[in-house]
C-alpha cells in the first residue's frame, strides 16, 4: 500500500467489479439511446450560482453538501452535485431549444460530488446516469421517462424495486398548499432547524425521517387535496399511461424531493434491499427551472439514477450480471521465437476484433496457464520451439480441456470461426 488512500467518502472502481459498474451504466443508457435521447457531457464544475439558483438555496445540497471553491482567478465554482441544472444550462447555451425540435432529449453519465456523511450507499463522489426532456409539457413524456427507467432496471434483472409517484402541483396551486401546510406545521412541537425549514422549504418537513416528527404529521394537509384541475388532469394522464404500459407504481402523497425546482410529476425508485439509503433514482418535472436560471419558459422533465446504489441493489438481490469474458484468446509463448510469432498473432487477432491477451514477463508454462485461466479466455494458444518447427501452435479449449494442433497460418481464421459459434 502507498502512503495515500482514497479520500473519505470515496472508493475506487477496480477490476473485476468495475465491469459491473460499466454494465450498469450501459444498461441504464441503452433504453435512452433507443428512444431519441442524445448524449450530453458538461464540465465537472460550474459557477456556484447555477446550483444556488437552480437547485435552490434552501436545499440540503446547496446548504451543506456542495464542494464550492474560489479559483486563483477569483471565479466562484462548485463541483457539480447533480446533473439537471448543468444539462439545462448547456442546452440553453447551445441553443438546442431554438432548433424547432422540442423536446430536446438528452442523456448523460458522470461523477457527482456532495459533502455528505459517508455511509453505505452514500458517498462524497458517486455516479449517476440521467435523462432530461426539455421544452415540452406532455404527460406522455413524463410516462416515457418512468417507463425507460423501469425498463433499465428490469433489463438488469432487478425485481425488488418500487416506483413511488406523486404530483407537486404547479405555480397556481402549490403556493396555496404551501401556505396551508405552513399554518399546520407552525402549530407543531419542532426543533429550531425544522422550524426554519417551515419558512424556506415546508414540503421537506413532510419527508422528515424521525418518528417523533412523523407522528405529529398525521392530519397534515395533503397536496393531493389542493391540486388545481389542470394538475389533477395531468397527473391522471401520467398514471393512466403507466398503467396501460403495465408499469406498476405506488401513489405516495408525501413524496417530495431534495431539489426545489420540481413541479407536477415527481417520482422515486426505491429498492427494498438497501436499508436506509433506499432511493436508487428519482426525478420529475421542473417546469420553472429554465426561467430560474435566466432562460425562457421551457417545461421539462427528467431523472437521475444512482449507479453506485444500483450496483448495491444487484448485490442485495444476489444478481450477477452475465458479462462476456474480457478476453477470448490468451497466448502463451515458450521461448523467443514463439514470443515473436504469437505476439504477431495476438496483434492480428485484436485487429480482427477478437479480444486477445498475451503472457508477458517470460513466464513458464505453469504460471502462464494460470494467467490464461484467470483471464477468463475461452481458448489458450500455446507454442514452443518444437511446435513452430512443425509450423503449428497448440489450441487449448479452456472449457473442455481439449487440445488440438493448428497450422500457424490458419489459426486466426479457425479461431474466428470457433468464436463465432461459441
Ligand atoms: P437521498 O434522499 O438518498 O439523499 P437524493 O434525493 O439526494 O437522495 P437525488 O439528488 O435525487 O438523490 O439523486 C438521484 C440518485 O443519485 C439517488 O436516488 C441516489 O441513487 C444517487 N445519489 C444521490 N446522492 C448520493 C450519494 N451521496 N451517494 C451515492 N448515491 C447518491
Ligand atoms: Mg441527498
Tab-separated table of C-alpha atoms and ligand atoms in Angstrom:
chain	number	residue	atom	x	y	z
A	1	UNK	CA	0.000	0.000	0.000
A	2	UNK	CA	1.185	3.515	-0.656
A	3	UNK	CA	1.076	6.299	1.909
A	4	UNK	CA	-2.098	7.554	0.291
A	5	UNK	CA	-5.662	6.378	0.498
A	6	UNK	CA	-8.744	7.382	-1.441
A	7	UNK	CA	-10.308	10.438	0.265
A	8	UNK	CA	-13.014	9.870	2.855
A	9	UNK	CA	-16.369	9.020	1.348
A	10	UNK	CA	-14.864	7.840	-1.959
A	11	UNK	CA	-13.840	4.491	-3.328
A	12	UNK	CA	-12.116	3.149	-6.392
A	13	UNK	CA	-13.694	1.018	-9.062
A	14	UNK	CA	-11.297	-1.816	-9.726
A	15	UNK	CA	-11.411	-4.908	-11.914
A	16	UNK	CA	-13.165	-7.261	-11.853
A	17	UNK	CA	-16.019	-5.396	-10.060
A	18	UNK	CA	-15.630	-2.287	-12.202
A	19	UNK	CA	-17.005	-4.278	-15.145
A	20	UNK	CA	-20.345	-4.446	-13.329
A	21	UNK	CA	-20.403	-0.638	-12.982
A	22	UNK	CA	-19.767	-0.195	-16.686
A	23	UNK	CA	-22.507	-2.688	-17.479
A	24	UNK	CA	-24.956	-0.888	-15.175
A	25	UNK	CA	-24.231	2.466	-16.822
A	26	UNK	CA	-24.714	0.824	-20.165
A	27	UNK	CA	-27.958	-0.879	-19.156
A	28	UNK	CA	-29.406	2.436	-17.986
A	29	UNK	CA	-28.269	4.288	-21.091
A	30	UNK	CA	-29.414	1.691	-23.628
A	31	UNK	CA	-33.176	2.355	-23.444
A	32	UNK	CA	-32.493	6.116	-23.613
A	33	UNK	CA	-30.306	5.879	-26.703
A	34	UNK	CA	-33.040	3.789	-28.213
A	35	UNK	CA	-35.676	6.456	-27.534
A	36	UNK	CA	-34.321	9.589	-29.136
A	37	UNK	CA	-32.068	10.826	-26.324
A	38	UNK	CA	-28.744	12.304	-27.459
A	39	UNK	CA	-25.593	12.193	-25.355
A	40	UNK	CA	-24.557	15.333	-23.475
A	41	UNK	CA	-21.425	15.928	-21.418
A	42	UNK	CA	-20.892	19.004	-19.288
A	43	UNK	CA	-17.946	20.140	-17.117
A	44	UNK	CA	-17.396	18.626	-13.694
A	45	UNK	CA	-17.730	22.110	-12.190
A	46	UNK	CA	-19.934	25.124	-12.838
A	47	UNK	CA	-20.432	28.605	-11.498
A	48	UNK	CA	-21.708	28.122	-7.984
A	49	UNK	CA	-24.642	30.434	-8.732
A	50	UNK	CA	-26.072	27.992	-11.262
A	51	UNK	CA	-26.667	25.481	-8.479
A	52	UNK	CA	-27.590	28.045	-5.828
A	53	UNK	CA	-30.360	29.313	-8.103
A	54	UNK	CA	-31.146	26.148	-9.990
A	55	UNK	CA	-31.069	23.584	-7.204
A	56	UNK	CA	-32.296	26.042	-4.587
A	57	UNK	CA	-30.669	27.936	-1.715
A	58	UNK	CA	-32.840	26.159	0.807
A	59	UNK	CA	-31.917	22.628	-0.212
A	60	UNK	CA	-29.511	20.433	1.720
A	61	UNK	CA	-27.469	20.107	-1.434
A	62	UNK	CA	-26.697	23.812	-1.676
A	63	UNK	CA	-26.733	24.484	2.052
A	64	UNK	CA	-24.488	21.747	3.294
A	65	UNK	CA	-23.346	19.370	0.625
A	66	UNK	CA	-21.726	21.445	-2.097
A	67	UNK	CA	-17.996	21.500	-2.780
A	68	UNK	CA	-17.706	25.207	-3.528
A	69	UNK	CA	-14.397	26.972	-4.040
A	70	UNK	CA	-12.828	30.151	-5.353
A	71	UNK	CA	-10.269	29.779	-8.129
A	72	UNK	CA	-6.958	31.636	-8.322
A	73	UNK	CA	-8.637	33.870	-10.852
A	74	UNK	CA	-11.428	34.670	-8.392
A	75	UNK	CA	-14.203	32.624	-10.009
A	76	UNK	CA	-16.657	31.037	-7.619
A	77	UNK	CA	-17.206	27.498	-8.757
A	78	UNK	CA	-18.658	24.313	-7.370
A	79	UNK	CA	-18.130	20.655	-8.212
A	80	UNK	CA	-21.414	19.555	-9.709
A	81	UNK	CA	-23.713	17.999	-7.087
A	82	UNK	CA	-26.304	16.915	-9.671
A	83	UNK	CA	-26.867	16.937	-13.409
A	84	UNK	CA	-30.086	18.718	-14.281
A	85	UNK	CA	-29.045	22.342	-13.805
A	86	UNK	CA	-25.846	21.807	-15.820
A	87	UNK	CA	-27.593	19.992	-18.652
A	88	UNK	CA	-30.274	22.649	-18.921
A	89	UNK	CA	-27.602	25.370	-18.829
A	90	UNK	CA	-25.728	23.602	-21.637
A	91	UNK	CA	-28.866	23.120	-23.754
A	92	UNK	CA	-29.716	26.821	-23.426
A	93	UNK	CA	-26.155	27.932	-24.101
A	94	UNK	CA	-26.018	25.691	-27.182
A	95	UNK	CA	-29.408	26.994	-28.341
A	96	UNK	CA	-30.707	23.455	-28.677
A	97	UNK	CA	-34.141	24.703	-27.690
A	98	UNK	CA	-34.206	27.009	-30.723
A	99	UNK	CA	-33.777	24.274	-33.287
A	100	UNK	CA	-37.553	23.937	-33.543
A	101	UNK	CA	-37.243	20.406	-32.354
A	102	UNK	CA	-38.776	20.272	-28.904
A	103	UNK	CA	-38.498	18.458	-26.649
A	104	UNK	CA	-34.714	18.387	-26.590
A	105	UNK	CA	-33.977	14.916	-25.235
A	106	UNK	CA	-30.573	14.382	-23.626
A	107	UNK	CA	-28.887	11.692	-21.569
A	108	UNK	CA	-25.692	11.842	-19.530
A	109	UNK	CA	-23.425	9.770	-17.348
A	110	UNK	CA	-20.844	11.007	-14.909
A	111	UNK	CA	-19.478	11.740	-11.449
A	112	UNK	CA	-21.205	13.950	-8.897
A	113	UNK	CA	-19.902	15.367	-5.640
A	114	UNK	CA	-21.660	16.030	-2.354
A	115	UNK	CA	-20.131	16.661	1.023
A	116	UNK	CA	-22.255	14.139	2.911
A	117	UNK	CA	-21.772	11.933	5.929
A	118	UNK	CA	-20.374	8.813	4.251
A	119	UNK	CA	-22.166	5.529	4.835
A	120	UNK	CA	-23.147	2.530	2.782
A	121	UNK	CA	-24.796	3.829	-0.401
A	122	UNK	CA	-23.945	7.445	0.432
A	123	UNK	CA	-20.636	8.735	-0.823
A	124	UNK	CA	-18.943	12.066	-1.481
A	125	UNK	CA	-18.176	11.055	-5.019
A	126	UNK	CA	-20.802	8.994	-6.789
A	127	UNK	CA	-22.023	8.229	-10.236
A	128	UNK	CA	-25.313	8.865	-11.994
A	129	UNK	CA	-26.844	8.231	-15.374
A	130	UNK	CA	-29.545	10.757	-16.130
A	131	UNK	CA	-32.011	11.888	-18.762
A	132	UNK	CA	-33.723	15.212	-19.405
A	133	UNK	CA	-36.515	16.047	-21.850
A	134	UNK	CA	-36.538	19.810	-22.228
A	135	UNK	CA	-39.254	22.058	-23.588
A	136	UNK	CA	-42.478	20.061	-23.695
A	137	UNK	CA	-45.430	19.693	-21.410
A	138	UNK	CA	-46.937	16.339	-22.217
A	139	UNK	CA	-47.897	13.604	-19.782
A	140	UNK	CA	-46.644	11.017	-22.281
A	141	UNK	CA	-43.146	12.434	-21.866
A	142	UNK	CA	-43.259	12.016	-18.094
A	143	UNK	CA	-44.571	8.491	-18.626
A	144	UNK	CA	-41.845	7.743	-21.183
A	145	UNK	CA	-39.072	8.583	-18.754
A	146	UNK	CA	-40.538	6.474	-15.957
A	147	UNK	CA	-41.057	3.580	-18.360
A	148	UNK	CA	-37.450	3.799	-19.613
A	149	UNK	CA	-36.039	3.719	-16.077
A	150	UNK	CA	-38.273	0.766	-15.288
A	151	UNK	CA	-37.044	-0.943	-18.450
A	152	UNK	CA	-33.408	-0.336	-17.475
A	153	UNK	CA	-33.846	-1.847	-14.013
A	154	UNK	CA	-35.716	-4.817	-15.431
A	155	UNK	CA	-33.012	-5.361	-18.045
A	156	UNK	CA	-30.555	-5.673	-15.166
A	157	UNK	CA	-32.776	-8.335	-13.620
A	158	UNK	CA	-33.874	-6.208	-10.660
A	159	UNK	CA	-37.254	-7.102	-9.184
A	160	UNK	CA	-37.418	-5.670	-5.691
A	161	UNK	CA	-37.751	-2.039	-6.665
A	162	UNK	CA	-40.849	0.114	-6.419
A	163	UNK	CA	-41.860	3.301	-8.170
A	164	UNK	CA	-43.307	5.998	-5.912
A	165	UNK	CA	-45.334	8.646	-7.686
A	166	UNK	CA	-46.745	11.999	-6.686
A	167	UNK	CA	-47.668	15.384	-8.113
A	168	UNK	CA	-46.233	18.530	-6.567
A	169	UNK	CA	-48.675	20.886	-8.267
A	170	UNK	CA	-47.723	23.980	-10.214
A	171	UNK	CA	-47.295	27.677	-9.652
A	172	UNK	CA	-51.070	28.093	-9.344
A	173	UNK	CA	-51.923	25.525	-6.727
A	174	UNK	CA	-48.694	24.881	-4.858
A	175	UNK	CA	-48.459	28.290	-3.151
A	176	UNK	CA	-51.954	27.832	-1.709
A	177	UNK	CA	-50.995	24.429	-0.370
A	178	UNK	CA	-47.653	25.690	0.889
A	179	UNK	CA	-49.386	28.344	2.994
A	180	UNK	CA	-51.841	25.809	4.417
A	181	UNK	CA	-49.015	23.430	5.265
A	182	UNK	CA	-47.018	26.214	6.931
A	183	UNK	CA	-50.030	27.062	9.110
A	184	UNK	CA	-50.322	23.445	10.173
A	185	UNK	CA	-46.584	22.979	10.816
A	186	UNK	CA	-46.277	26.138	12.900
A	187	UNK	CA	-48.670	24.574	15.408
A	188	UNK	CA	-46.367	21.563	15.995
A	189	UNK	CA	-43.641	20.947	18.542
A	190	UNK	CA	-40.496	21.014	16.390
A	191	UNK	CA	-36.805	21.804	16.861
A	192	UNK	CA	-35.283	25.052	15.696
A	193	UNK	CA	-33.788	23.788	12.435
A	194	UNK	CA	-37.075	22.210	11.395
A	195	UNK	CA	-38.936	25.410	12.243
A	196	UNK	CA	-36.594	27.286	9.950
A	197	UNK	CA	-37.396	24.771	7.281
A	198	UNK	CA	-41.098	25.620	7.613
A	199	UNK	CA	-40.309	29.067	6.253
A	200	UNK	CA	-37.993	28.161	3.428
A	201	UNK	CA	-38.997	24.657	2.329
A	202	UNK	CA	-42.048	23.376	4.232
A	203	UNK	CA	-42.667	20.429	1.906
A	204	UNK	CA	-39.363	18.944	3.018
A	205	UNK	CA	-40.661	18.662	6.573
A	206	UNK	CA	-43.093	16.012	5.327
A	207	UNK	CA	-40.052	13.993	4.321
A	208	UNK	CA	-38.554	14.016	7.844
A	209	UNK	CA	-37.442	10.502	8.716
A	210	UNK	CA	-37.773	10.870	12.529
A	211	UNK	CA	-40.664	9.001	14.149
A	212	UNK	CA	-41.428	11.817	16.612
A	213	UNK	CA	-41.877	14.187	13.676
A	214	UNK	CA	-43.847	11.732	11.562
A	215	UNK	CA	-46.238	11.165	14.488
A	216	UNK	CA	-47.128	14.852	14.523
A	217	UNK	CA	-47.612	14.943	10.769
A	218	UNK	CA	-50.730	12.789	10.926
A	219	UNK	CA	-53.545	15.015	9.702
A	220	UNK	CA	-51.252	17.398	7.848
A	221	UNK	CA	-52.871	18.933	4.752
A	222	UNK	CA	-52.056	16.898	1.674
A	223	UNK	CA	-51.052	18.432	-1.627
A	224	UNK	CA	-53.316	15.951	-3.359
A	225	UNK	CA	-56.330	17.791	-1.930
A	226	UNK	CA	-55.055	21.135	-3.197
A	227	UNK	CA	-54.135	20.268	-6.796
A	228	UNK	CA	-55.784	22.516	-9.381
A	229	UNK	CA	-57.840	20.881	-12.124
A	230	UNK	CA	-55.054	21.205	-14.699
A	231	UNK	CA	-52.545	19.455	-12.410
A	232	UNK	CA	-55.054	16.798	-11.415
A	233	UNK	CA	-55.840	16.039	-15.032
A	234	UNK	CA	-52.175	15.977	-16.000
A	235	UNK	CA	-51.345	13.589	-13.193
A	236	UNK	CA	-54.252	11.332	-14.032
A	237	UNK	CA	-52.972	11.052	-17.605
A	238	UNK	CA	-49.480	10.093	-16.441
A	239	UNK	CA	-50.956	7.416	-14.211
A	240	UNK	CA	-53.164	6.037	-16.964
A	241	UNK	CA	-50.292	5.855	-19.432
A	242	UNK	CA	-48.125	3.973	-16.946
A	243	UNK	CA	-50.895	1.549	-16.108
A	244	UNK	CA	-51.659	0.936	-19.780
A	245	UNK	CA	-47.990	0.049	-20.333
A	246	UNK	CA	-48.044	-2.379	-17.419
A	247	UNK	CA	-45.701	-0.300	-15.253
A	248	UNK	CA	-46.688	-0.586	-11.628
A	249	UNK	CA	-46.301	2.347	-9.278
A	250	UNK	CA	-47.483	3.394	-5.847
A	251	UNK	CA	-49.153	6.711	-5.174
A	252	UNK	CA	-47.151	8.405	-2.438
A	253	UNK	CA	-48.850	11.662	-1.478
A	254	UNK	CA	-45.961	12.544	0.846
A	255	UNK	CA	-43.214	12.169	-1.712
A	256	UNK	CA	-41.152	15.326	-2.107
A	257	UNK	CA	-37.667	15.655	-3.480
A	258	UNK	CA	-34.483	17.263	-2.291
A	259	UNK	CA	-34.467	19.851	-5.044
A	260	UNK	CA	-36.641	22.947	-5.086
A	261	UNK	CA	-37.301	23.074	-8.794
A	262	UNK	CA	-39.753	20.213	-9.122
A	263	UNK	CA	-43.361	20.760	-10.234
A	264	UNK	CA	-46.167	18.317	-11.028
A	265	UNK	CA	-44.929	14.775	-11.688
A	266	UNK	CA	-42.438	13.597	-9.086
A	267	UNK	CA	-41.189	10.068	-8.651
A	268	UNK	CA	-38.629	7.998	-6.896
A	269	UNK	CA	-37.353	4.493	-7.483
A	270	UNK	CA	-36.719	2.741	-4.189
A	271	UNK	CA	-35.166	-0.642	-3.579
A	272	UNK	CA	-36.209	-2.653	-0.589
A	273	UNK	CA	-32.884	-4.395	-0.112
A	274	UNK	CA	-30.839	-1.270	0.590
A	275	UNK	CA	-31.731	-0.261	4.138
A	276	UNK	CA	-31.916	3.458	4.772
A	277	UNK	CA	-30.244	4.559	1.505
A	278	UNK	CA	-33.168	3.057	-0.367
A	279	UNK	CA	-33.574	5.571	-3.223
A	280	UNK	CA	-31.853	4.214	-6.310
A	281	UNK	CA	-33.104	7.008	-8.507
A	282	UNK	CA	-35.508	9.853	-8.772
A	283	UNK	CA	-36.776	12.655	-10.858
A	284	UNK	CA	-39.726	14.639	-12.030
A	285	UNK	CA	-40.962	17.666	-13.844
A	286	UNK	CA	-39.246	21.031	-13.424
A	287	UNK	CA	-41.307	23.487	-15.406
A	288	UNK	CA	-39.869	26.604	-13.768
A	289	UNK	CA	-36.157	25.792	-13.727
A	290	UNK	CA	-35.245	27.319	-17.070
A	291	UNK	CA	-36.651	30.691	-16.040
A	292	UNK	CA	-34.940	30.401	-12.662
A	293	UNK	CA	-31.567	30.276	-14.406
A	294	UNK	CA	-32.387	33.085	-16.830
A	295	UNK	CA	-33.762	31.115	-19.774
A	296	UNK	CA	-37.154	31.169	-21.489
A	297	UNK	CA	-40.110	29.142	-20.224
A	298	UNK	CA	-39.271	25.517	-21.021
A	299	UNK	CA	-41.355	22.946	-19.204
A	300	UNK	CA	-39.167	19.880	-18.750
A	301	UNK	CA	-38.913	16.521	-17.048
A	302	UNK	CA	-36.008	14.259	-16.155
A	303	UNK	CA	-34.468	11.732	-13.830
A	304	UNK	CA	-31.136	10.571	-12.481
A	305	UNK	CA	-30.388	7.028	-11.407
A	306	UNK	CA	-27.561	6.320	-8.981
A	307	UNK	CA	-25.082	3.827	-10.389
A	308	UNK	CA	-23.491	3.016	-7.006
A	309	UNK	CA	-26.810	2.190	-5.379
A	310	UNK	CA	-27.988	0.245	-8.416
A	311	UNK	CA	-24.901	-1.954	-8.058
A	312	UNK	CA	-25.739	-2.402	-4.353
A	313	UNK	CA	-29.301	-3.316	-5.363
A	314	UNK	CA	-27.934	-6.026	-7.667
A	315	UNK	CA	-25.886	-7.394	-4.775
A	316	UNK	CA	-28.909	-7.262	-2.471
A	317	UNK	CA	-30.894	-9.386	-4.920
A	318	UNK	CA	-27.961	-11.733	-5.482
A	319	UNK	CA	-27.810	-10.879	-9.185
A	320	UNK	CA	-24.549	-11.452	-11.032
A	321	UNK	CA	-24.617	-9.910	-14.474
A	322	UNK	CA	-23.822	-12.240	-17.293
A	323	UNK	CA	-20.831	-10.320	-18.622
A	324	UNK	CA	-18.845	-11.627	-21.568
A	325	UNK	CA	-15.247	-12.512	-20.652
A	326	UNK	CA	-12.932	-9.595	-21.315
A	327	UNK	CA	-10.505	-11.902	-23.112
A	328	UNK	CA	-11.360	-14.598	-25.645
A	329	UNK	CA	-7.894	-15.840	-26.513
A	330	UNK	CA	-4.788	-15.949	-24.321
A	331	UNK	CA	-1.405	-16.550	-25.943
A	332	UNK	CA	1.330	-18.462	-24.124
A	333	UNK	CA	4.704	-18.369	-25.880
A	334	UNK	CA	7.501	-20.673	-24.750
A	335	UNK	CA	10.803	-19.256	-25.994
A	336	UNK	CA	11.927	-16.263	-28.047
A	337	UNK	CA	10.795	-17.439	-31.461
A	338	UNK	CA	7.335	-18.236	-30.062
A	339	UNK	CA	7.186	-14.772	-28.497
A	340	UNK	CA	7.722	-13.164	-31.888
A	341	UNK	CA	5.219	-15.372	-33.691
A	342	UNK	CA	2.483	-15.249	-31.039
A	343	UNK	CA	2.866	-11.527	-30.413
A	344	UNK	CA	2.190	-11.009	-34.123
A	345	UNK	CA	-0.794	-13.362	-33.969
A	346	UNK	CA	-2.250	-11.564	-30.936
A	347	UNK	CA	-1.976	-8.265	-32.819
A	348	UNK	CA	-3.680	-9.864	-35.799
A	349	UNK	CA	-6.493	-11.227	-33.624
A	350	UNK	CA	-7.037	-7.834	-31.994
A	351	UNK	CA	-7.134	-6.116	-35.349
A	352	UNK	CA	-9.784	-8.628	-36.362
A	353	UNK	CA	-11.839	-7.575	-33.362
A	354	UNK	CA	-11.099	-10.612	-31.197
A	355	UNK	CA	-10.247	-9.883	-27.561
A	356	UNK	CA	-6.799	-11.356	-27.039
A	357	UNK	CA	-4.092	-11.136	-24.412
A	358	UNK	CA	-0.510	-12.314	-24.110
A	359	UNK	CA	1.636	-13.819	-21.385
A	360	UNK	CA	4.212	-11.138	-20.554
A	361	UNK	CA	7.310	-11.319	-18.415
A	362	UNK	CA	8.762	-14.541	-19.809
A	363	UNK	CA	6.720	-16.858	-17.569
A	364	UNK	CA	6.978	-20.615	-17.707
A	365	UNK	CA	4.097	-22.789	-18.865
A	366	UNK	CA	2.568	-23.274	-15.438
A	367	UNK	CA	2.452	-19.613	-14.432
A	368	UNK	CA	1.307	-18.557	-17.887
A	369	UNK	CA	-1.554	-21.066	-17.896
A	370	UNK	CA	-2.661	-19.737	-14.526
A	371	UNK	CA	-2.896	-16.259	-16.096
A	372	UNK	CA	-4.763	-17.719	-19.055
A	373	UNK	CA	-7.262	-19.248	-16.636
A	374	UNK	CA	-7.755	-16.035	-14.710
A	375	UNK	CA	-8.291	-14.045	-17.889
A	376	UNK	CA	-11.483	-15.980	-18.491
A	377	UNK	CA	-10.348	-16.696	-22.058
A	378	UNK	CA	-12.186	-19.448	-23.881
A	379	UNK	CA	-9.010	-20.507	-25.711
A	380	UNK	CA	-5.321	-20.591	-24.887
A	381	UNK	CA	-2.782	-20.729	-27.681
A	382	UNK	CA	0.477	-22.348	-26.638
A	383	UNK	CA	3.573	-22.578	-28.827
A	384	UNK	CA	7.114	-23.794	-28.160
A	385	UNK	CA	10.175	-24.345	-30.357
A	386	UNK	CA	9.034	-27.794	-31.420
A	387	UNK	CA	5.547	-26.646	-32.407
A	388	UNK	CA	6.945	-23.855	-34.523
A	389	UNK	CA	9.409	-26.200	-36.197
A	390	UNK	CA	6.342	-28.184	-37.287
A	391	UNK	CA	4.525	-24.990	-38.346
A	392	UNK	CA	1.786	-25.373	-35.729
A	393	UNK	CA	0.515	-23.913	-32.462
A	394	UNK	CA	-1.471	-25.779	-29.806
A	395	UNK	CA	-5.007	-24.541	-29.280
A	396	UNK	CA	-6.476	-25.431	-25.915
A	397	UNK	CA	-10.207	-25.165	-25.265
A	398	UNK	CA	-10.271	-23.894	-21.687
A	399	UNK	CA	-13.793	-25.206	-21.132
A	400	UNK	CA	-13.440	-28.785	-22.330
A	401	UNK	CA	-9.671	-29.050	-21.793
A	402	UNK	CA	-9.307	-30.459	-25.315
A	403	UNK	CA	-6.215	-29.575	-27.278
A	404	UNK	CA	-5.513	-29.602	-30.987
A	405	UNK	CA	-2.639	-28.538	-33.235
A	406	UNK	CA	-3.413	-25.845	-35.787
A	407	UNK	CA	-1.264	-24.572	-38.634
A	408	UNK	CA	0.209	-21.175	-37.763
A	409	UNK	CA	-1.200	-19.575	-40.917
A	410	UNK	CA	-4.688	-20.928	-40.351
A	411	UNK	CA	-5.252	-20.470	-36.725
A	412	UNK	CA	-6.562	-16.871	-36.750
A	413	UNK	CA	-9.223	-17.837	-39.310
A	414	UNK	CA	-10.086	-21.013	-37.393
A	415	UNK	CA	-10.403	-19.085	-34.120
A	416	UNK	CA	-12.669	-16.537	-35.738
A	417	UNK	CA	-14.974	-19.339	-36.845
A	418	UNK	CA	-14.918	-21.084	-33.473
A	419	UNK	CA	-15.648	-17.880	-31.554
A	420	UNK	CA	-18.499	-17.038	-33.872
A	421	UNK	CA	-20.085	-20.349	-32.979
A	422	UNK	CA	-19.340	-20.134	-29.249
B	1	LIG	P1	-31.115	10.817	-0.781
B	1	LIG	O1	-32.516	11.135	-0.339
B	1	LIG	O2	-30.743	9.373	-0.602
B	1	LIG	O3	-30.097	11.762	-0.236
B	1	LIG	P2	-31.309	12.450	-3.113
B	1	LIG	O4	-32.742	12.831	-3.132
B	1	LIG	O5	-30.323	13.408	-2.541
B	1	LIG	O6	-31.134	11.023	-2.373
B	1	LIG	P3	-31.018	12.746	-5.971
B	1	LIG	O7	-30.426	14.093	-5.843
B	1	LIG	O8	-32.399	12.623	-6.463
B	1	LIG	O9	-30.877	11.972	-4.566
B	1	LIG	O10	-30.064	11.832	-6.852
B	1	LIG	C1	-30.554	10.730	-7.615
B	1	LIG	C2	-29.891	9.438	-7.197
B	1	LIG	O11	-28.489	9.604	-7.053
B	1	LIG	C3	-30.318	8.921	-5.840
B	1	LIG	O12	-31.520	8.230	-5.926
B	1	LIG	C4	-29.168	8.029	-5.460
B	1	LIG	O13	-29.267	6.770	-6.099
B	1	LIG	C5	-27.994	8.764	-6.047
B	1	LIG	N1	-27.304	9.520	-5.001
B	1	LIG	C6	-27.610	10.744	-4.520
B	1	LIG	N2	-26.720	11.131	-3.570
B	1	LIG	C7	-25.841	10.107	-3.451
B	1	LIG	C8	-24.675	9.874	-2.647
B	1	LIG	N3	-24.232	10.788	-1.796
B	1	LIG	N4	-24.014	8.700	-2.802
B	1	LIG	C9	-24.434	7.758	-3.687
B	1	LIG	N5	-25.508	7.921	-4.464
B	1	LIG	C10	-26.208	9.073	-4.362
B	2	LIG	MG1	-29.378	13.611	-0.725
